[in-house]
Amino acid sequence: ADLLQRLDHALDEARHGARARRLRERIVAQFPVALVDEFQDTSPVQLSIFDRLYRIADDDPATTLLLRGHPKQAIYAFRGADIHAYRRA
């Protein structure tokens, strides 16, 4: 959980400006395509990270974010998973 919080914080352009943009560019250059299985068990922090990296609303053809999951299989709420994050994505 600490690693997720730290990465989410580091990708915050409002706080870190150019450093956050460079970090995003490095990660996306190395991983232009991401497949997240069992996405229904994703936390809001994880969704924030994926959105900051792949900018879901931009639908950029240079990157691909594939999300796979089913809301009726969500079982990890006790670990921070949030079905509403799944639905927002």
Short mmCIF file of N, CA, C and O in Angstrom, two decimals:
data_model
loop_
_atom_site.label_atom_id
_atom_site.label_comp_id
_atom_site.label_asym_id
_atom_site.label_seq_id
_atom_site.Cartn_x
_atom_site.Cartn_y
_atom_site.Cartn_z
N ALA A 1 0.82 -1.19 0.00
CA ALA A 1 0.00 0.00 0.00
C ALA A 1 0.87 1.26 0.00
O ALA A 1 0.54 2.24 -0.66
N ASP A 2 1.98 1.20 0.73
CA ASP A 2 2.88 2.35 0.79
C ASP A 2 3.48 2.65 -0.58
O ASP A 2 3.58 3.82 -0.97
N LEU A 3 3.86 1.62 -1.32
CA LEU A 3 4.42 1.83 -2.66
C LEU A 3 3.40 2.47 -3.59
O LEU A 3 3.74 3.35 -4.39
N LEU A 4 2.14 2.04 -3.49
CA LEU A 4 1.09 2.64 -4.32
C LEU A 4 0.89 4.11 -3.98
O LEU A 4 0.79 4.95 -4.87
N GLN A 5 0.84 4.42 -2.69
CA GLN A 5 0.67 5.81 -2.26
C GLN A 5 1.84 6.68 -2.74
O GLN A 5 1.64 7.80 -3.22
N ARG A 6 3.06 6.14 -2.65
CA ARG A 6 4.24 6.91 -3.05
C ARG A 6 4.26 7.15 -4.56
O ARG A 6 4.60 8.24 -5.02
N LEU A 7 3.89 6.13 -5.36
CA LEU A 7 3.84 6.31 -6.80
C LEU A 7 2.74 7.29 -7.19
O LEU A 7 2.95 8.17 -8.02
N ASP A 8 1.58 7.17 -6.56
CA ASP A 8 0.49 8.10 -6.83
C ASP A 8 0.92 9.53 -6.53
O ASP A 8 0.67 10.46 -7.30
N HIS A 9 1.60 9.72 -5.42
CA HIS A 9 2.11 11.04 -5.03
C HIS A 9 3.15 11.55 -6.04
O HIS A 9 3.12 12.72 -6.45
N ALA A 10 4.06 10.68 -6.45
CA ALA A 10 5.12 11.08 -7.38
C ALA A 10 4.58 11.46 -8.76
O ALA A 10 5.18 12.27 -9.45
N LEU A 11 3.44 10.89 -9.14
CA LEU A 11 2.84 11.20 -10.44
C LEU A 11 1.94 12.43 -10.42
O LEU A 11 1.39 12.82 -11.44
N ASP A 12 1.82 13.08 -9.27
CA ASP A 12 0.96 14.25 -9.12
C ASP A 12 1.63 15.48 -9.74
O ASP A 12 2.53 16.08 -9.15
N GLU A 13 1.18 15.84 -10.95
CA GLU A 13 1.78 16.97 -11.67
C GLU A 13 1.56 18.29 -10.96
O GLU A 13 2.40 19.20 -11.06
N ALA A 14 0.47 18.43 -10.23
CA ALA A 14 0.21 19.69 -9.52
C ALA A 14 1.28 19.93 -8.45
O ALA A 14 1.66 21.06 -8.19
N ARG A 15 1.80 18.86 -7.85
CA ARG A 15 2.82 18.98 -6.81
C ARG A 15 4.23 18.95 -7.37
O ARG A 15 5.12 19.64 -6.87
N HIS A 16 4.45 18.11 -8.37
CA HIS A 16 5.81 17.84 -8.81
C HIS A 16 6.13 18.30 -10.22
O HIS A 16 7.26 18.14 -10.67
N GLY A 17 5.14 18.83 -10.93
CA GLY A 17 5.37 19.43 -12.24
C GLY A 17 6.14 18.57 -13.22
O GLY A 17 5.75 17.45 -13.53
N ALA A 18 7.28 19.10 -13.68
CA ALA A 18 8.07 18.44 -14.71
C ALA A 18 8.60 17.08 -14.26
O ALA A 18 8.71 16.16 -15.06
N ARG A 19 8.93 16.94 -12.98
CA ARG A 19 9.41 15.63 -12.49
C ARG A 19 8.33 14.57 -12.64
O ARG A 19 8.62 13.44 -13.04
N ALA A 20 7.09 14.90 -12.33
CA ALA A 20 5.99 13.95 -12.47
C ALA A 20 5.78 13.61 -13.94
O ALA A 20 5.54 12.44 -14.29
N ARG A 21 5.88 14.61 -14.82
CA ARG A 21 5.72 14.35 -16.26
C ARG A 21 6.82 13.45 -16.78
O ARG A 21 6.57 12.53 -17.57
N ARG A 22 8.06 13.67 -16.35
CA ARG A 22 9.17 12.81 -16.78
C ARG A 22 9.00 11.38 -16.28
O ARG A 22 9.27 10.42 -17.01
N LEU A 23 8.56 11.23 -15.04
CA LEU A 23 8.32 9.89 -14.49
C LEU A 23 7.26 9.18 -15.30
O LEU A 23 7.43 8.02 -15.69
N ARG A 24 6.16 9.86 -15.58
CA ARG A 24 5.10 9.27 -16.39
C ARG A 24 5.63 8.86 -17.76
O ARG A 24 5.38 7.76 -18.23
N GLU A 25 6.37 9.74 -18.40
CA GLU A 25 6.91 9.45 -19.73
C GLU A 25 7.82 8.23 -19.72
O GLU A 25 7.77 7.40 -20.62
N ARG A 26 8.65 8.11 -18.68
CA ARG A 26 9.55 6.95 -18.58
C ARG A 26 8.76 5.66 -18.41
O ARG A 26 9.08 4.65 -19.05
N ILE A 27 7.77 5.67 -17.56
CA ILE A 27 6.99 4.46 -17.30
C ILE A 27 6.22 4.06 -18.55
O ILE A 27 6.23 2.90 -18.96
N VAL A 28 5.55 5.03 -19.18
CA VAL A 28 4.75 4.72 -20.36
C VAL A 28 5.63 4.32 -21.54
O VAL A 28 5.24 3.47 -22.34
N ALA A 29 6.83 4.88 -21.66
CA ALA A 29 7.74 4.46 -22.72
C ALA A 29 8.15 3.01 -22.54
O ALA A 29 8.27 2.26 -23.51
N GLN A 30 8.34 2.61 -21.31
CA GLN A 30 8.72 1.23 -21.02
C GLN A 30 7.53 0.28 -21.11
O GLN A 30 7.69 -0.87 -21.52
N PHE A 31 6.35 0.77 -20.76
CA PHE A 31 5.13 -0.06 -20.75
C PHE A 31 4.00 0.67 -21.47
O PHE A 31 3.07 1.17 -20.83
N PRO A 32 4.04 0.76 -22.80
CA PRO A 32 3.00 1.48 -23.52
C PRO A 32 1.64 0.78 -23.49
O PRO A 32 0.62 1.40 -23.75
N VAL A 33 1.65 -0.49 -23.14
CA VAL A 33 0.41 -1.27 -23.04
C VAL A 33 0.36 -1.91 -21.66
O VAL A 33 1.36 -2.48 -21.20
N ALA A 34 -0.78 -1.81 -21.00
CA ALA A 34 -0.96 -2.45 -19.70
C ALA A 34 -2.28 -3.22 -19.71
O ALA A 34 -3.30 -2.73 -20.20
N LEU A 35 -2.23 -4.43 -19.17
CA LEU A 35 -3.42 -5.25 -19.00
C LEU A 35 -3.60 -5.48 -17.51
O LEU A 35 -2.69 -6.01 -16.84
N VAL A 36 -4.74 -5.06 -16.97
CA VAL A 36 -5.03 -5.24 -15.57
C VAL A 36 -6.16 -6.26 -15.46
O VAL A 36 -7.30 -5.98 -15.84
N ASP A 37 -5.82 -7.44 -14.98
CA ASP A 37 -6.83 -8.48 -14.78
C ASP A 37 -7.41 -8.34 -13.38
O ASP A 37 -6.77 -7.76 -12.49
N GLU A 38 -8.60 -8.83 -13.18
CA GLU A 38 -9.30 -8.73 -11.90
C GLU A 38 -9.45 -7.27 -11.48
O GLU A 38 -9.32 -6.92 -10.30
N PHE A 39 -9.75 -6.42 -12.44
CA PHE A 39 -9.84 -4.98 -12.17
C PHE A 39 -10.93 -4.63 -11.17
O PHE A 39 -10.87 -3.58 -10.54
N GLN A 40 -11.90 -5.49 -11.00
CA GLN A 40 -12.96 -5.21 -10.02
C GLN A 40 -12.40 -5.10 -8.60
O GLN A 40 -13.05 -4.55 -7.73
N ASP A 41 -11.20 -5.59 -8.37
CA ASP A 41 -10.57 -5.52 -7.05
C ASP A 41 -9.53 -4.40 -6.97
O ASP A 41 -8.62 -4.44 -6.16
N THR A 42 -9.69 -3.39 -7.81
CA THR A 42 -8.78 -2.24 -7.84
C THR A 42 -9.21 -1.20 -6.82
O THR A 42 -10.39 -0.94 -6.64
N SER A 43 -8.22 -0.58 -6.21
CA SER A 43 -8.51 0.48 -5.24
C SER A 43 -8.55 1.83 -5.95
O SER A 43 -8.04 1.97 -7.07
N PRO A 44 -9.12 2.85 -5.31
CA PRO A 44 -9.09 4.19 -5.89
C PRO A 44 -7.67 4.69 -6.16
O PRO A 44 -7.44 5.39 -7.16
N VAL A 45 -6.71 4.33 -5.33
CA VAL A 45 -5.32 4.75 -5.55
C VAL A 45 -4.77 4.09 -6.81
O VAL A 45 -4.12 4.74 -7.63
N GLN A 46 -5.05 2.80 -7.00
CA GLN A 46 -4.58 2.12 -8.21
C GLN A 46 -5.21 2.74 -9.45
O GLN A 46 -4.53 2.96 -10.46
N LEU A 47 -6.50 3.04 -9.40
CA LEU A 47 -7.15 3.68 -10.53
C LEU A 47 -6.52 5.04 -10.82
O LEU A 47 -6.26 5.39 -11.97
N SER A 48 -6.21 5.79 -9.79
CA SER A 48 -5.56 7.09 -9.96
C SER A 48 -4.21 6.93 -10.67
O SER A 48 -3.88 7.70 -11.57
N ILE A 49 -3.45 5.93 -10.29
CA ILE A 49 -2.15 5.69 -10.92
C ILE A 49 -2.32 5.35 -12.39
O ILE A 49 -1.67 5.93 -13.25
N PHE A 50 -3.22 4.42 -12.69
CA PHE A 50 -3.43 4.04 -14.09
C PHE A 50 -3.96 5.22 -14.90
O PHE A 50 -3.56 5.40 -16.06
N ASP A 51 -4.81 6.03 -14.31
CA ASP A 51 -5.33 7.20 -15.04
C ASP A 51 -4.24 8.22 -15.27
O ASP A 51 -4.15 8.82 -16.34
N ARG A 52 -3.37 8.43 -14.31
CA ARG A 52 -2.28 9.39 -14.49
C ARG A 52 -1.29 8.89 -15.54
O ARG A 52 -0.73 9.67 -16.30
N LEU A 53 -1.07 7.60 -15.58
CA LEU A 53 -0.13 7.04 -16.56
C LEU A 53 -0.72 7.00 -17.96
O LEU A 53 -0.09 7.45 -18.92
N TYR A 54 -1.94 6.47 -18.08
CA TYR A 54 -2.51 6.21 -19.41
C TYR A 54 -3.58 7.22 -19.82
O TYR A 54 -4.08 7.15 -20.92
N ARG A 55 -3.89 8.15 -18.93
CA ARG A 55 -4.84 9.23 -19.23
C ARG A 55 -6.05 8.69 -19.99
O ARG A 55 -6.23 8.94 -21.19
N ILE A 56 -6.86 7.97 -19.26
CA ILE A 56 -7.98 7.21 -19.82
C ILE A 56 -8.86 8.07 -20.73
O ILE A 56 -9.20 7.67 -21.83
N ALA A 57 -9.21 9.25 -20.30
CA ALA A 57 -10.12 10.10 -21.08
C ALA A 57 -9.51 10.58 -22.39
O ALA A 57 -10.24 10.84 -23.35
N ASP A 58 -8.17 10.65 -22.47
CA ASP A 58 -7.52 11.12 -23.70
C ASP A 58 -7.60 10.09 -24.83
O ASP A 58 -7.52 10.46 -25.99
N ASP A 59 -7.72 8.81 -24.48
CA ASP A 59 -7.81 7.74 -25.47
C ASP A 59 -6.68 7.85 -26.50
O ASP A 59 -6.89 7.80 -27.71
N ASP A 60 -5.46 8.01 -26.01
CA ASP A 60 -4.28 8.19 -26.85
C ASP A 60 -3.94 6.90 -27.60
O ASP A 60 -3.74 5.86 -26.97
N PRO A 61 -3.86 6.93 -28.93
CA PRO A 61 -3.55 5.71 -29.69
C PRO A 61 -2.13 5.20 -29.46
O PRO A 61 -1.81 4.07 -29.82
N ALA A 62 -1.25 6.00 -28.85
CA ALA A 62 0.12 5.56 -28.58
C ALA A 62 0.22 4.66 -27.36
O ALA A 62 1.24 4.01 -27.13
N THR A 63 -0.84 4.64 -26.54
CA THR A 63 -0.85 3.80 -25.34
C THR A 63 -2.15 3.00 -25.30
O THR A 63 -3.15 3.39 -25.90
N THR A 64 -2.09 1.91 -24.56
CA THR A 64 -3.29 1.09 -24.40
C THR A 64 -3.39 0.62 -22.96
O THR A 64 -2.42 0.11 -22.40
N LEU A 65 -4.55 0.81 -22.38
CA LEU A 65 -4.85 0.31 -21.05
C LEU A 65 -6.05 -0.61 -21.18
O LEU A 65 -7.14 -0.17 -21.56
N LEU A 66 -5.84 -1.88 -20.89
CA LEU A 66 -6.91 -2.88 -20.96
C LEU A 66 -7.30 -3.27 -19.54
O LEU A 66 -6.43 -3.65 -18.74
N LEU A 67 -8.57 -3.15 -19.24
CA LEU A 67 -9.07 -3.46 -17.90
C LEU A 67 -10.04 -4.63 -18.03
O LEU A 67 -11.00 -4.57 -18.78
N ARG A 68 -9.79 -5.68 -17.26
CA ARG A 68 -10.62 -6.87 -17.33
C ARG A 68 -11.10 -7.19 -15.92
O ARG A 68 -10.32 -7.27 -14.98
N GLY A 69 -12.40 -7.39 -15.80
CA GLY A 69 -12.95 -7.74 -14.51
C GLY A 69 -14.46 -7.82 -14.57
O GLY A 69 -15.08 -7.48 -15.58
N HIS A 70 -15.04 -8.28 -13.50
CA HIS A 70 -16.49 -8.40 -13.41
C HIS A 70 -16.92 -7.95 -12.01
O HIS A 70 -16.44 -8.48 -11.01
N PRO A 71 -17.84 -6.99 -11.93
CA PRO A 71 -18.20 -6.43 -10.62
C PRO A 71 -18.78 -7.44 -9.64
O PRO A 71 -18.62 -7.29 -8.43
N LYS A 72 -19.40 -8.49 -10.13
CA LYS A 72 -19.98 -9.48 -9.21
C LYS A 72 -18.92 -10.39 -8.59
O LYS A 72 -19.23 -11.18 -7.72
N GLN A 73 -17.67 -10.25 -9.03
CA GLN A 73 -16.59 -11.04 -8.46
C GLN A 73 -15.71 -10.23 -7.50
O GLN A 73 -14.67 -10.69 -7.07
N ALA A 74 -16.13 -9.04 -7.18
CA ALA A 74 -15.36 -8.18 -6.27
C ALA A 74 -15.37 -8.77 -4.87
O ALA A 74 -16.42 -8.91 -4.25
N ILE A 75 -14.17 -9.13 -4.37
CA ILE A 75 -14.10 -9.77 -3.05
C ILE A 75 -13.07 -9.14 -2.12
O ILE A 75 -12.90 -9.58 -1.01
N TYR A 76 -12.34 -8.11 -2.58
CA TYR A 76 -11.25 -7.60 -1.78
C TYR A 76 -11.51 -6.22 -1.18
O TYR A 76 -10.58 -5.44 -0.98
N ALA A 77 -12.74 -5.92 -0.85
CA ALA A 77 -13.03 -4.62 -0.22
C ALA A 77 -12.26 -4.47 1.09
O ALA A 77 -11.83 -3.37 1.44
N PHE A 78 -12.04 -5.57 1.80
CA PHE A 78 -11.31 -5.51 3.07
C PHE A 78 -9.85 -5.09 2.88
O PHE A 78 -9.20 -4.69 3.82
N ARG A 79 -9.35 -5.16 1.63
CA ARG A 79 -7.98 -4.73 1.33
C ARG A 79 -7.95 -3.39 0.60
O ARG A 79 -6.94 -2.99 0.06
N GLY A 80 -9.08 -2.70 0.54
CA GLY A 80 -9.11 -1.37 -0.08
C GLY A 80 -9.70 -1.33 -1.48
O GLY A 80 -9.81 -0.27 -2.06
N ALA A 81 -10.05 -2.50 -2.03
CA ALA A 81 -10.69 -2.51 -3.35
C ALA A 81 -12.03 -1.79 -3.27
O ALA A 81 -12.72 -1.87 -2.26
N ASP A 82 -12.37 -1.09 -4.33
CA ASP A 82 -13.59 -0.30 -4.33
C ASP A 82 -14.31 -0.50 -5.66
O ASP A 82 -13.81 -0.09 -6.71
N ILE A 83 -15.45 -1.15 -5.63
CA ILE A 83 -16.20 -1.43 -6.85
C ILE A 83 -16.57 -0.14 -7.58
O ILE A 83 -16.72 -0.12 -8.79
N HIS A 84 -16.69 0.96 -6.85
CA HIS A 84 -17.02 2.24 -7.48
C HIS A 84 -15.85 2.73 -8.35
O HIS A 84 -16.08 3.39 -9.38
N ALA A 85 -14.61 2.41 -7.98
CA ALA A 85 -13.46 2.75 -8.82
C ALA A 85 -13.56 1.98 -10.13
O ALA A 85 -13.29 2.53 -11.20
N TYR A 86 -13.95 0.74 -10.06
CA TYR A 86 -14.14 -0.08 -11.26
C TYR A 86 -15.18 0.56 -12.16
O TYR A 86 -14.97 0.70 -13.36
N ARG A 87 -16.28 0.97 -11.59
CA ARG A 87 -17.37 1.57 -12.40
C ARG A 87 -16.97 2.92 -12.99
O ARG A 87 -17.35 3.26 -14.09
N ARG A 88 -16.18 3.72 -12.24
CA ARG A 88 -15.74 5.01 -12.77
C ARG A 88 -14.82 4.83 -13.97
O ARG A 88 -14.88 5.60 -14.92
N ALA A 89 -13.98 3.81 -13.92
CA ALA A 89 -13.05 3.57 -15.04
C ALA A 89 -13.82 3.17 -16.27
O ALA A 89 -13.49 3.53 -17.37
#
